[in-house]
Amino acid sequence: MAEPQLQWRADPGDLDLRVATTGGEVRAAAGRLGTAVAALAPALLDPGQRLLVDEHGRCGLLRREWADDGVAEAVLVRRAGVWIHQPAVLAAAAAWGCERVRDGLRDDVLPVPVPPDDAPLADRFLHLAALAATRVEVAVALARDAGQESTKADGSPSLGADEAAHLAAAHALRPLGVTVLSEERSDRPVPDDQPWVVLDPLDGTGNFRAGLAPWAFSAALVQDGHPVAGLVADLSSGRRWSGAVGDGARRDGVPVRPRDTGTVVAPTAPPGSAVVVPASARRVRVTGCTAVDVCLVADGAAGAWQNLDRSGTHVHDVAGGLALLAAAGGVALGPDGAPLRLRPDTETLFRFVAAGTEQRARALLRELGGTQA
């Protein structure tokens, strides 16, 4: 299909493109592109598509694909006044963990820019974490039928996919040049004044084994005990959350904020007892994937998260989600009411509540019997 002839023909420079989020934006883009609305509507729900639009009617539809050489690409399959060199196009490709962008109409190709060595550490981390998530996605798919299964010290299952995910992620993150801690390896010492990365290559292994969504890749950059940047990729659906403190949080390219909803998420049912339903909650959900759970608080799908009625959780399970929560403006408090601080220790269990506001977190502590509200 030829590109519709619009009133501009020369390169307009950098465009102020955003990810379309409404039916009205989809209908307007369909009119510009001369295509059916139904051809663009899936971009509102499919994490593997992005419809980029601006206030002047320019628009472009991106799809995440793998080329014949095995490289992940962002392909511009439909466009009106949008070209692959646009910053928003390249940013979408980078967030997907793609290494290049292709114009599907002209077959032009551009590599996705890599942040320079002197770029902020959080920017470099997010770029590499996105690549790591994509490589884990492939590694986990190929290891799904590996048949290797064992039990970890804490009783949780370990599959061949866990090891494949770790190797893929660790290799992708190596250029960052900081210590990487992982659920799949013994801890390495981290000096107090140094940043560190903690990852869970495959969170929700039990879900993955059962074929029950979600299961996820999670990584966080931690400085002075605070998670300052994070990326969580739901490998079962393709959804991705990423962000950094000071720069906000995004889900599939769209800025997100917490909301005070009536849903509380919890990691598991406590052994031998009933799930505690806080007085302020309308419902409690247990998904079996802690990394995704905390992201649901960051993006407002759930109002809070807690594990106070359980033995605790590990830093690798929650650090990525906590970074997203902090970037989105939320808070995490320990049982004593103090702001949560993370330590480079993947063995120790800790308990906390997470919510969009300190007021909501403290109210949850009171309801669940925290020692200090």
mmCIF file with all atom_site columns, C-alpha atoms in Angstrom, residues 258-260 294 297-298 302-305 322 325-326 329-333 352-362 364:
data_model
loop_
_atom_site.group_PDB
_atom_site.id
_atom_site.type_symbol
_atom_site.label_atom_id
_atom_site.label_alt_id
_atom_site.label_comp_id
_atom_site.label_asym_id
_atom_site.label_entity_id
_atom_site.label_seq_id
_atom_site.pdbx_PDB_ins_code
_atom_site.Cartn_x
_atom_site.Cartn_y
_atom_site.Cartn_z
_atom_site.occupancy
_atom_site.B_iso_or_equiv
_atom_site.pdbx_formal_charge
_atom_site.auth_seq_id
_atom_site.auth_comp_id
_atom_site.auth_asym_id
_atom_site.auth_atom_id
_atom_site.pdbx_PDB_model_num
ATOM 1  C CA . PRO A 1 258 ? -0.080 4.299  41.031 1.00 0.00 ? 258 PRO A CA 1
ATOM 2  C CA . ARG A 1 259 ? -3.771 4.499  41.912 1.00 0.00 ? 259 ARG A CA 1
ATOM 3  C CA . ASP A 1 260 ? -5.502 3.783  45.203 1.00 0.00 ? 260 ASP A CA 1
ATOM 4  C CA . VAL A 1 294 ? 4.794  -5.025 42.307 1.00 0.00 ? 294 VAL A CA 1
ATOM 5  C CA . VAL A 1 297 ? 1.021  -1.419 41.992 1.00 0.00 ? 297 VAL A CA 1
ATOM 6  C CA . ALA A 1 298 ? 3.366  0.894  40.094 1.00 0.00 ? 298 ALA A CA 1
ATOM 7  C CA . ALA A 1 302 ? -3.522 -2.853 41.927 1.00 0.00 ? 302 ALA A CA 1
ATOM 8  C CA . GLY A 1 303 ? -3.579 -0.591 44.944 1.00 0.00 ? 303 GLY A CA 1
ATOM 9  C CA . ALA A 1 304 ? -1.011 -2.301 47.148 1.00 0.00 ? 304 ALA A CA 1
ATOM 10 C CA . TRP A 1 305 ? 1.232  -5.335 47.695 1.00 0.00 ? 305 TRP A CA 1
ATOM 11 C CA . LEU A 1 322 ? 10.382 -1.779 43.503 1.00 0.00 ? 322 LEU A CA 1
ATOM 12 C CA . LEU A 1 325 ? 7.306  1.655  41.963 1.00 0.00 ? 325 LEU A CA 1
ATOM 13 C CA . ALA A 1 326 ? 9.830  4.285  43.080 1.00 0.00 ? 326 ALA A CA 1
ATOM 14 C CA . GLY A 1 329 ? 6.111  7.801  42.777 1.00 0.00 ? 329 GLY A CA 1
ATOM 15 C CA . GLY A 1 330 ? 5.081  4.932  45.065 1.00 0.00 ? 330 GLY A CA 1
ATOM 16 C CA . VAL A 1 331 ? 6.591  3.811  48.381 1.00 0.00 ? 331 VAL A CA 1
ATOM 17 C CA . ALA A 1 332 ? 7.660  0.610  50.117 1.00 0.00 ? 332 ALA A CA 1
ATOM 18 C CA . LEU A 1 333 ? 7.792  0.341  53.928 1.00 0.00 ? 333 LEU A CA 1
ATOM 19 C CA . PHE A 1 352 ? 7.243  -5.084 53.469 1.00 0.00 ? 352 PHE A CA 1
ATOM 20 C CA . VAL A 1 353 ? 4.192  -3.343 52.086 1.00 0.00 ? 353 VAL A CA 1
ATOM 21 C CA . ALA A 1 354 ? 4.119  -1.373 48.820 1.00 0.00 ? 354 ALA A CA 1
ATOM 22 C CA . ALA A 1 355 ? 1.562  1.222  47.775 1.00 0.00 ? 355 ALA A CA 1
ATOM 23 C CA . GLY A 1 356 ? 1.119  4.339  45.719 1.00 0.00 ? 356 GLY A CA 1
ATOM 24 C CA . THR A 1 357 ? 1.328  6.688  48.701 1.00 0.00 ? 357 THR A CA 1
ATOM 25 C CA . GLU A 1 358 ? 2.892  6.630  52.139 1.00 0.00 ? 358 GLU A CA 1
ATOM 26 C CA . GLN A 1 359 ? -0.550 7.149  53.677 1.00 0.00 ? 359 GLN A CA 1
ATOM 27 C CA . ARG A 1 360 ? -1.920 4.042  51.967 1.00 0.00 ? 360 ARG A CA 1
ATOM 28 C CA . ALA A 1 361 ? 1.152  2.002  52.919 1.00 0.00 ? 361 ALA A CA 1
ATOM 29 C CA . ARG A 1 362 ? 0.893  3.001  56.584 1.00 0.00 ? 362 ARG A CA 1
ATOM 30 C CA . LEU A 1 364 ? -2.035 -1.240 55.283 1.00 0.00 ? 364 LEU A CA 1
#
